mmCIF file of C-alpha atoms in Angstrom:
data_model
loop_
_atom_site.group_PDB
_atom_site.id
_atom_site.type_symbol
_atom_site.label_atom_id
_atom_site.label_comp_id
_atom_site.label_asym_id
_atom_site.label_seq_id
_atom_site.Cartn_x
_atom_site.Cartn_y
_atom_site.Cartn_z
ATOM 1 C CA MET A 1 104.380 46.926 46.017
ATOM 2 C CA ASP A 2 101.099 45.087 46.396
ATOM 3 C CA ILE A 3 98.456 46.802 48.533
ATOM 4 C CA ARG A 4 98.058 43.612 50.604
ATOM 5 C CA GLU A 5 101.757 43.743 51.518
ATOM 6 C CA VAL A 6 101.383 47.372 52.581
ATOM 7 C CA GLN A 7 98.360 46.481 54.744
ATOM 8 C CA GLY A 8 100.288 43.545 56.255
ATOM 9 C CA MET A 9 103.254 45.768 57.129
ATOM 10 C CA HIS A 10 100.916 48.332 58.655
ATOM 11 C CA SER A 11 99.124 45.724 60.788
ATOM 12 C CA PHE A 12 102.487 44.232 61.856
ATOM 13 C CA SER A 13 103.805 47.629 62.973
ATOM 14 C CA LYS A 14 100.537 48.260 64.816
ATOM 15 C CA LEU A 15 100.797 44.876 66.572
ATOM 16 C CA GLU A 16 104.429 45.566 67.457
ATOM 17 C CA SER A 17 103.531 48.948 68.990
ATOM 18 C CA LEU A 18 100.770 47.275 71.019
ATOM 19 C CA ASN A 19 103.225 44.680 72.284
ATOM 20 C CA LEU A 20 105.711 47.390 73.272
ATOM 21 C CA ASN A 21 102.986 49.346 75.075
ATOM 22 C CA GLY A 22 101.995 46.172 76.932
ATOM 23 C CA ILE A 23 105.592 45.494 77.970
ATOM 24 C CA TYR A 24 106.059 49.095 79.129
ATOM 25 C CA GLY A 25 102.798 48.893 81.067
ATOM 26 C CA ILE A 26 103.875 45.701 82.842
ATOM 27 C CA LEU A 27 107.291 47.189 83.624
ATOM 28 C CA GLY A 28 105.593 50.350 84.872
ATOM 29 C CA MET A 29 103.653 48.246 87.393
ATOM 30 C CA LEU A 30 106.437 45.858 88.418
ATOM 31 C CA VAL A 31 109.337 48.297 88.858
ATOM 32 C CA PRO A 32 107.655 50.397 91.617
ATOM 33 C CA ILE A 33 106.553 47.222 93.430
ATOM 34 C CA PHE A 34 110.031 45.676 93.373
ATOM 35 C CA THR A 35 111.568 49.016 94.383
ATOM 36 C CA LEU A 36 109.192 49.220 97.354
ATOM 37 C CA ILE A 37 109.946 45.622 98.406
ATOM 38 C CA LEU A 38 113.696 46.251 98.153
ATOM 39 C CA GLY A 39 113.414 49.461 100.174
ATOM 40 C CA VAL A 40 111.297 47.744 102.843
ATOM 41 C CA ALA A 41 113.804 44.864 103.074
ATOM 42 C CA ILE A 42 116.669 47.308 103.607
ATOM 43 C CA GLY A 43 114.577 49.189 106.180
ATOM 44 C CA ILE A 44 113.961 45.980 108.155
ATOM 45 C CA LEU A 45 117.683 45.181 108.196
ATOM 46 C CA VAL A 46 118.378 48.677 109.539
ATOM 47 C CA ILE A 47 115.703 48.274 112.265
ATOM 48 C CA VAL A 48 117.099 44.914 113.400
ATOM 49 C CA TRP A 49 120.628 46.330 113.600
ATOM 50 C CA LEU A 50 119.389 49.481 115.340
ATOM 51 C CA GLU A 51 117.393 47.514 117.907
ATOM 52 C CA ARG A 52 120.383 45.337 118.773
ATOM 53 C CA GLU A 53 122.675 48.312 119.158
ATOM 54 C CA ILE A 54 120.182 50.265 121.293
ATOM 55 C CA SER A 55 119.412 47.252 123.478
ATOM 56 C CA ALA A 56 123.146 46.688 123.945
ATOM 57 C CA GLY A 57 123.567 50.308 125.030
ATOM 58 C CA ILE A 58 120.625 50.109 127.456
ATOM 59 C CA GLN A 59 122.003 46.908 129.020
ATOM 60 C CA GLN A 60 125.581 48.252 129.027
ATOM 61 C CA ARG A 61 127.026 45.452 126.933
ATOM 62 C CA ILE A 62 128.673 45.046 123.529
ATOM 63 C CA GLY A 63 126.271 44.492 120.675
ATOM 64 C CA PRO A 64 126.917 42.720 117.353
ATOM 65 C CA GLU A 65 130.362 43.611 116.012
ATOM 66 C CA TYR A 66 131.834 40.676 114.049
ATOM 67 C CA ALA A 67 129.371 40.206 111.144
ATOM 68 C CA GLY A 68 130.484 43.109 108.986
ATOM 69 C CA PRO A 69 131.575 46.565 110.197
ATOM 70 C CA LEU A 70 129.790 47.372 113.471
ATOM 71 C CA GLY A 71 127.747 44.183 113.018
ATOM 72 C CA VAL A 72 125.612 45.611 110.185
ATOM 73 C CA LEU A 73 125.444 42.194 108.476
ATOM 74 C CA GLN A 74 124.239 40.327 111.582
ATOM 75 C CA ALA A 75 120.565 40.447 110.552
ATOM 76 C CA LEU A 76 121.467 39.244 107.049
ATOM 77 C CA ALA A 77 123.468 36.363 108.549
ATOM 78 C CA ASP A 78 120.529 35.370 110.776
ATOM 79 C CA GLY A 79 118.127 35.422 107.818
ATOM 80 C CA THR A 80 120.466 33.291 105.705
ATOM 81 C CA LYS A 81 120.723 30.790 108.564
ATOM 82 C CA LEU A 82 116.929 30.474 108.771
ATOM 83 C CA ILE A 83 116.645 29.894 105.018
ATOM 84 C CA PHE A 84 118.909 26.836 105.189
ATOM 85 C CA LYS A 85 117.402 25.385 108.373
ATOM 86 C CA GLU A 86 115.159 22.338 108.168
ATOM 87 C CA ASN A 87 111.465 23.105 107.699
ATOM 88 C CA LEU A 88 109.557 20.922 110.175
ATOM 89 C CA PHE A 89 105.835 20.138 110.389
ATOM 90 C CA PRO A 90 104.059 19.145 113.619
ATOM 91 C CA SER A 91 102.610 15.658 113.798
ATOM 92 C CA ARG A 92 98.790 15.538 113.662
ATOM 93 C CA GLY A 93 98.692 19.232 112.868
ATOM 94 C CA ASP A 94 96.840 20.892 110.001
ATOM 95 C CA ASN A 95 99.635 21.412 107.464
ATOM 96 C CA ARG A 96 97.535 23.739 105.288
ATOM 97 C CA PHE A 97 96.826 26.218 108.085
ATOM 98 C CA PHE A 98 100.353 25.731 109.399
ATOM 99 C CA SER A 99 101.852 26.755 106.035
ATOM 100 C CA ILE A 100 99.383 29.510 105.074
ATOM 101 C CA GLY A 101 99.443 31.367 108.418
ATOM 102 C CA PRO A 102 102.919 32.992 108.127
ATOM 103 C CA SER A 103 102.248 33.986 104.507
ATOM 104 C CA ILE A 104 99.012 35.777 105.448
ATOM 105 C CA ALA A 105 100.800 37.664 108.224
ATOM 106 C CA VAL A 106 103.553 38.875 105.850
ATOM 107 C CA ILE A 107 101.444 39.657 102.777
ATOM 108 C CA SER A 108 98.735 41.558 104.676
ATOM 109 C CA THR A 109 101.355 43.751 106.344
ATOM 110 C CA LEU A 110 103.315 44.266 103.122
ATOM 111 C CA LEU A 111 100.203 45.535 101.307
ATOM 112 C CA SER A 112 99.938 48.395 103.807
ATOM 113 C CA TYR A 113 103.053 50.020 102.318
ATOM 114 C CA SER A 114 101.190 50.709 99.065
ATOM 115 C CA VAL A 115 99.393 53.750 100.553
ATOM 116 C CA ILE A 116 102.361 55.318 102.394
ATOM 117 C CA PRO A 117 103.571 58.532 100.701
ATOM 118 C CA PHE A 118 107.271 59.347 100.877
ATOM 119 C CA ASP A 119 106.555 62.458 98.790
ATOM 120 C CA TYR A 120 103.405 63.814 97.143
ATOM 121 C CA ARG A 121 104.561 62.293 93.837
ATOM 122 C CA LEU A 122 106.063 59.147 95.382
ATOM 123 C CA VAL A 123 103.262 56.858 96.574
ATOM 124 C CA LEU A 124 102.302 53.518 95.082
ATOM 125 C CA ALA A 125 98.528 54.040 95.402
ATOM 126 C CA ASP A 126 97.073 57.430 96.376
ATOM 127 C CA LEU A 127 93.602 56.238 97.354
ATOM 128 C CA ASP A 128 90.749 58.266 98.814
ATOM 129 C CA ILE A 129 90.424 55.680 101.596
ATOM 130 C CA GLY A 130 94.155 55.194 102.149
ATOM 131 C CA VAL A 131 94.310 55.149 105.970
ATOM 132 C CA PHE A 132 91.192 53.016 106.313
ATOM 133 C CA LEU A 133 92.581 50.567 103.758
ATOM 134 C CA TRP A 134 95.600 50.170 106.049
ATOM 135 C CA ILE A 135 93.326 49.469 109.034
ATOM 136 C CA ALA A 136 91.302 46.939 107.032
ATOM 137 C CA ILE A 137 94.421 45.161 105.772
ATOM 138 C CA SER A 138 96.135 45.148 109.175
ATOM 139 C CA SER A 139 93.127 43.380 110.702
ATOM 140 C CA ILE A 140 93.786 40.384 108.419
ATOM 141 C CA ALA A 141 97.176 39.576 109.983
ATOM 142 C CA PRO A 142 95.744 38.169 113.274
ATOM 143 C CA ILE A 143 93.735 35.684 111.183
ATOM 144 C CA GLY A 144 97.042 34.257 109.957
ATOM 145 C CA LEU A 145 98.325 34.064 113.537
ATOM 146 C CA LEU A 146 95.150 32.286 114.656
ATOM 147 C CA MET A 147 95.465 29.832 111.745
ATOM 148 C CA SER A 148 99.091 29.172 112.709
ATOM 149 C CA GLY A 149 98.182 28.515 116.322
ATOM 150 C CA TYR A 150 95.328 26.195 115.361
ATOM 151 C CA GLY A 151 97.330 24.326 112.716
ATOM 152 C CA SER A 152 100.260 23.699 115.086
ATOM 153 C CA ASN A 153 98.309 21.168 117.220
ATOM 154 C CA ASN A 154 99.898 22.688 120.313
ATOM 155 C CA LYS A 155 98.032 24.174 123.282
ATOM 156 C CA TYR A 156 100.594 26.941 123.749
ATOM 157 C CA SER A 157 100.446 27.870 120.070
ATOM 158 C CA PHE A 158 96.653 27.899 120.086
ATOM 159 C CA LEU A 159 96.554 30.092 123.204
ATOM 160 C CA GLY A 160 99.008 32.480 121.510
ATOM 161 C CA GLY A 161 96.777 32.681 118.428
ATOM 162 C CA LEU A 162 93.695 33.380 120.560
ATOM 163 C CA ARG A 163 95.560 36.084 122.449
ATOM 164 C CA ALA A 164 96.676 37.694 119.178
ATOM 165 C CA ALA A 165 93.080 37.802 117.890
ATOM 166 C CA ALA A 166 91.705 39.203 121.166
ATOM 167 C CA GLN A 167 94.473 41.807 121.368
ATOM 168 C CA SER A 168 93.929 42.931 117.787
ATOM 169 C CA ILE A 169 90.169 43.365 118.283
ATOM 170 C CA SER A 170 90.706 45.288 121.533
ATOM 171 C CA TYR A 171 93.151 47.843 120.125
ATOM 172 C CA GLU A 172 91.901 48.108 116.544
ATOM 173 C CA ILE A 173 88.886 50.191 117.618
ATOM 174 C CA PRO A 174 90.797 52.963 119.489
ATOM 175 C CA LEU A 175 93.301 53.049 116.613
ATOM 176 C CA THR A 176 90.472 53.517 114.106
ATOM 177 C CA LEU A 177 88.882 56.289 116.167
ATOM 178 C CA CYS A 178 92.217 58.156 116.293
ATOM 179 C CA VAL A 179 92.607 57.833 112.521
ATOM 180 C CA LEU A 180 89.025 59.042 112.057
ATOM 181 C CA SER A 181 89.834 62.167 114.085
ATOM 182 C CA ILE A 182 92.793 62.877 111.785
ATOM 183 C CA ALA A 183 90.580 62.359 108.734
ATOM 184 C CA LEU A 184 88.094 64.902 110.116
ATOM 185 C CA LEU A 185 90.834 67.482 110.658
ATOM 186 C CA SER A 186 92.187 66.943 107.129
ATOM 187 C CA ASN A 187 88.780 66.610 105.391
ATOM 188 C CA SER A 188 90.165 63.526 103.674
ATOM 189 C CA SER A 189 91.256 59.971 104.397
ATOM 190 C CA SER A 190 93.929 60.012 101.679
ATOM 191 C CA THR A 191 97.424 59.784 103.146
ATOM 192 C CA VAL A 192 98.754 62.404 100.705
ATOM 193 C CA ASP A 193 95.958 64.851 101.582
ATOM 194 C CA ILE A 194 96.564 64.318 105.311
ATOM 195 C CA VAL A 195 100.231 65.263 104.929
ATOM 196 C CA GLU A 196 99.437 68.266 102.733
ATOM 197 C CA ALA A 197 96.871 69.476 105.294
ATOM 198 C CA GLN A 198 99.733 69.757 107.803
ATOM 199 C CA LEU A 199 101.875 71.953 105.510
ATOM 200 C CA LYS A 200 99.946 75.176 106.175
ATOM 201 C CA TYR A 201 101.784 76.212 109.349
ATOM 202 C CA GLY A 202 104.955 74.164 108.911
ATOM 203 C CA PHE A 203 106.238 72.571 112.109
ATOM 204 C CA TRP A 204 103.360 73.952 114.206
ATOM 205 C CA GLY A 205 100.808 72.549 111.766
ATOM 206 C CA TRP A 206 101.608 68.935 112.614
ATOM 207 C CA ASN A 207 98.693 66.923 113.967
ATOM 208 C CA LEU A 208 100.927 66.010 116.900
ATOM 209 C CA TRP A 209 100.106 69.436 118.417
ATOM 210 C CA ARG A 210 96.466 69.440 117.339
ATOM 211 C CA GLN A 211 95.773 65.880 118.517
ATOM 212 C CA PRO A 212 98.075 65.156 121.507
ATOM 213 C CA ILE A 213 95.584 62.766 123.153
ATOM 214 C CA GLY A 214 95.035 60.953 119.871
ATOM 215 C CA PHE A 215 98.776 60.678 119.367
ATOM 216 C CA ILE A 216 99.291 58.986 122.753
ATOM 217 C CA ILE A 217 96.387 56.583 122.146
ATOM 218 C CA PHE A 218 97.677 55.846 118.642
ATOM 219 C CA LEU A 219 101.145 55.157 120.051
ATOM 220 C CA ILE A 220 99.853 52.710 122.675
ATOM 221 C CA SER A 221 97.475 51.007 120.226
ATOM 222 C CA SER A 222 100.158 50.639 117.550
ATOM 223 C CA LEU A 223 102.517 49.046 120.093
ATOM 224 C CA ALA A 224 99.750 46.580 120.960
ATOM 225 C CA GLU A 225 99.059 45.910 117.271
ATOM 226 C CA CYS A 226 102.758 45.215 116.698
ATOM 227 C CA GLU A 227 102.817 42.929 119.794
ATOM 228 C CA ARG A 228 105.743 44.820 121.250
ATOM 229 C CA LEU A 229 106.538 44.918 124.943
ATOM 230 C CA PRO A 230 104.708 45.531 127.213
ATOM 231 C CA PHE A 231 102.023 44.018 124.943
ATOM 232 C CA ASP A 232 103.749 40.851 123.687
ATOM 233 C CA LEU A 233 101.215 38.510 125.340
ATOM 234 C CA PRO A 234 100.672 36.316 122.207
ATOM 235 C CA GLU A 235 104.311 35.149 122.343
ATOM 236 C CA ALA A 236 105.121 35.445 126.044
ATOM 237 C CA GLU A 237 108.141 33.191 126.546
ATOM 238 C CA GLU A 238 107.626 32.580 130.269
ATOM 239 C CA GLU A 239 104.015 31.470 129.762
ATOM 240 C CA LEU A 240 103.583 30.121 126.225
ATOM 241 C CA VAL A 241 107.134 29.077 125.188
ATOM 242 C CA ALA A 242 106.923 31.186 121.998
ATOM 243 C CA GLY A 243 103.160 31.398 121.466
ATOM 244 C CA TYR A 244 101.960 30.780 117.921
ATOM 245 C CA GLN A 245 105.620 30.495 116.784
ATOM 246 C CA THR A 246 106.412 27.521 119.049
ATOM 247 C CA GLU A 247 106.273 24.782 116.391
ATOM 248 C CA TYR A 248 107.856 26.810 113.603
ATOM 249 C CA SER A 249 111.383 26.533 112.251
ATOM 250 C CA GLY A 250 113.355 27.539 109.181
ATOM 251 C CA ILE A 251 111.909 29.959 106.671
ATOM 252 C CA LYS A 252 108.404 29.898 108.205
ATOM 253 C CA PHE A 253 109.785 31.144 111.518
ATOM 254 C CA GLY A 254 111.717 33.735 109.506
ATOM 255 C CA LEU A 255 108.447 34.924 107.929
ATOM 256 C CA PHE A 256 107.009 35.625 111.393
ATOM 257 C CA TYR A 257 110.215 37.444 112.277
ATOM 258 C CA ILE A 258 109.904 39.566 109.121
ATOM 259 C CA ALA A 259 106.181 40.212 109.707
ATOM 260 C CA SER A 260 106.800 41.625 113.192
ATOM 261 C CA TYR A 261 109.361 44.124 111.909
ATOM 262 C CA LEU A 262 107.249 44.930 108.847
ATOM 263 C CA ASN A 263 104.403 45.807 111.190
ATOM 264 C CA LEU A 264 106.676 47.912 113.390
ATOM 265 C CA LEU A 265 108.050 49.846 110.418
ATOM 266 C CA VAL A 266 104.645 50.469 108.818
ATOM 267 C CA SER A 267 103.217 51.677 112.159
ATOM 268 C CA SER A 268 106.124 54.115 112.565
ATOM 269 C CA LEU A 269 105.644 55.357 109.000
ATOM 270 C CA PHE A 270 101.955 55.979 109.660
ATOM 271 C CA VAL A 271 102.813 57.900 112.834
ATOM 272 C CA THR A 272 105.086 60.074 110.674
ATOM 273 C CA VAL A 273 102.395 60.557 108.029
ATOM 274 C CA LEU A 274 99.439 61.141 110.362
ATOM 275 C CA TYR A 275 101.028 63.137 113.189
ATOM 276 C CA MET A 276 104.501 64.391 112.227
ATOM 277 C CA GLY A 277 103.979 66.077 108.880
ATOM 278 C CA GLY A 278 105.280 63.281 106.650
ATOM 279 C CA TRP A 279 107.857 64.594 104.185
ATOM 280 C CA ASN A 280 107.314 68.205 105.308
ATOM 281 C CA ILE A 281 110.246 70.273 106.596
ATOM 282 C CA SER A 282 109.826 74.009 107.148
ATOM 283 C CA ILE A 283 113.123 75.103 105.546
ATOM 284 C CA PRO A 284 113.067 76.943 102.194
ATOM 285 C CA TYR A 285 115.697 74.710 100.590
ATOM 286 C CA ILE A 286 114.284 74.976 97.052
ATOM 287 C CA GLU A 287 115.052 78.704 96.825
ATOM 288 C CA LEU A 288 118.776 77.913 96.964
ATOM 289 C CA PHE A 289 118.697 76.755 93.334
ATOM 290 C CA GLU A 290 118.142 79.234 90.526
ATOM 291 C CA ILE A 291 119.621 77.407 87.497
ATOM 292 C CA ASN A 292 117.166 74.968 85.860
ATOM 293 C CA LYS A 293 114.965 75.359 88.918
ATOM 294 C CA GLU A 294 112.055 73.146 87.806
ATOM 295 C CA LYS A 295 114.082 69.988 87.138
ATOM 296 C CA ILE A 296 116.427 70.404 90.087
ATOM 297 C CA SER A 297 113.641 71.218 92.535
ATOM 298 C CA GLY A 298 111.607 68.172 91.444
ATOM 299 C CA VAL A 299 114.393 65.624 91.916
ATOM 300 C CA PHE A 300 115.895 67.362 94.929
ATOM 301 C CA GLU A 301 112.527 67.833 96.644
ATOM 302 C CA THR A 302 111.649 64.143 96.188
ATOM 303 C CA THR A 303 115.018 63.058 97.594
ATOM 304 C CA ILE A 304 114.685 65.395 100.565
ATOM 305 C CA GLY A 305 111.106 64.186 101.114
ATOM 306 C CA ILE A 306 112.218 60.540 101.312
ATOM 307 C CA PHE A 307 115.104 61.464 103.602
ATOM 308 C CA ILE A 308 112.921 63.523 105.975
ATOM 309 C CA THR A 309 110.225 60.820 106.144
ATOM 310 C CA LEU A 310 112.774 58.134 107.010
ATOM 311 C CA ILE A 311 114.549 60.337 109.570
ATOM 312 C CA LYS A 312 111.268 61.015 111.400
ATOM 313 C CA THR A 313 110.338 57.328 111.231
ATOM 314 C CA TYR A 314 113.622 56.061 112.649
ATOM 315 C CA LEU A 315 113.623 58.724 115.354
ATOM 316 C CA PHE A 316 110.177 57.560 116.408
ATOM 317 C CA LEU A 317 111.387 53.941 116.410
ATOM 318 C CA PHE A 318 113.487 54.733 119.473
ATOM 319 C CA ILE A 319 110.250 54.734 121.519
ATOM 320 C CA PRO A 320 109.122 51.114 120.838
ATOM 321 C CA ILE A 321 112.718 49.860 120.989
ATOM 322 C CA THR A 322 113.320 51.542 124.345
ATOM 323 C CA THR A 323 110.027 50.380 125.850
ATOM 324 C CA ARG A 324 110.976 46.788 125.037
ATOM 325 C CA TRP A 325 113.933 46.968 127.421
ATOM 326 C CA THR A 326 112.459 49.181 130.137
ATOM 327 C CA LEU A 327 108.808 48.183 130.768
ATOM 328 C CA PRO A 328 107.502 44.902 132.241
ATOM 329 C CA ARG A 329 104.929 42.776 130.440
ATOM 330 C CA LEU A 330 101.248 43.282 131.298
ATOM 331 C CA ARG A 331 98.898 40.504 132.318
ATOM 332 C CA MET A 332 96.203 39.525 129.845
ATOM 333 C CA ASP A 333 93.399 41.002 131.965
ATOM 334 C CA GLN A 334 95.345 44.259 132.322
ATOM 335 C CA LEU A 335 95.858 44.431 128.554
ATOM 336 C CA LEU A 336 92.149 43.951 127.820
ATOM 337 C CA ASN A 337 91.087 46.383 130.549
ATOM 338 C CA LEU A 338 93.452 49.030 129.180
ATOM 339 C CA GLY A 339 91.994 48.658 125.683
ATOM 340 C CA TRP A 340 88.271 48.417 126.469
ATOM 341 C CA LYS A 341 87.879 50.430 129.698
ATOM 342 C CA PHE A 342 90.467 53.176 129.184
ATOM 343 C CA LEU A 343 91.622 53.746 125.604
ATOM 344 C CA LEU A 344 88.247 53.169 123.929
ATOM 345 C CA PRO A 345 86.284 55.788 125.970
ATOM 346 C CA ILE A 346 89.103 58.344 125.712
ATOM 347 C CA SER A 347 89.507 57.857 121.949
ATOM 348 C CA LEU A 348 85.738 58.156 121.502
ATOM 349 C CA GLY A 349 85.701 61.361 123.573
ATOM 350 C CA ASN A 350 88.618 62.707 121.522
ATOM 351 C CA LEU A 351 86.667 61.998 118.327
ATOM 352 C CA LEU A 352 83.550 63.773 119.657
ATOM 353 C CA LEU A 353 85.668 66.748 120.746
ATOM 354 C CA THR A 354 87.324 66.925 117.307
ATOM 355 C CA THR A 355 83.932 66.713 115.584
ATOM 356 C CA SER A 356 82.495 69.487 117.774
ATOM 357 C CA SER A 357 85.477 71.780 117.116
ATOM 358 C CA GLU A 358 85.192 71.205 113.374
ATOM 359 C CA LEU A 359 81.445 71.948 113.411
ATOM 360 C CA PHE A 360 81.912 75.184 115.371
ATOM 361 C CA SER A 361 84.693 76.304 113.022
ATOM 362 C CA LEU A 362 82.404 76.108 109.976
#
């Protein structure tokens, strides 16, 4: 065989291996992303069904029961209806802002899931600035709401967008100070490191017991960030029709609907990660397996970690769902006073107290 043919075959095999490595690399990036999106979509459907069932129980009425067994397909039926509805645009409105606003709200919230660990080996991006990346990304969502309100050419929509921006600025600072206190306790702002720092004493090592004031402030601030009652001023029906969502219909209205539940789920997951030990459970379940212990413990531990994280998250979700049907809505001045005159000084004092305790413990 000619030496040129041998060199050609060698270069062809080398090119083929490079192509295969490129394909595997692309699949290695896309598969986790699509898995995360699918899991988040299922989680939102569960939250919608759970909220309707809990609200029905609180109001002593029958909840959804006809769309699938126990009404589990009701949220899917509502989403399908919105997809096929007509997509309207307001006259004399800014169609670019009107169309981009819902997308910004959804994408900015969806990116926050990339730093949430369901297990120490199951996180999309274990970054050194994980929690602060979430805060930075979450502050982009109100820009989309403000763009939607401005582009709708409607005074109620514009007022709703302004309220959303003011509310986000007011409660973002106490939320950040609470997260900074957790980062000081854990000596890291990585979400994985924060969970592992709580593993030392098991259940009693959770930051919930070490930072009770921070937990309460974080809870109130996250409810305000998610625009849940009693903080749903940007879309107050009695005052602003539907706020920044007034002129929306079809899939764009559905995107706002998805964004609100995405934000609620990601806030509950961060409460689990920052204050409730994440995937940690203080039961020695791994010691039950002696045969092929390394392989079984790896798969089993990851599965248990996902299960424990989701159980804690959905148990915490009872709080925002219950407050929606039990507490009255605040006035706008009360909301701003609560954020600036009450939560901000207390969260700052909590941070100074945490810093002092850490300095004295050195």
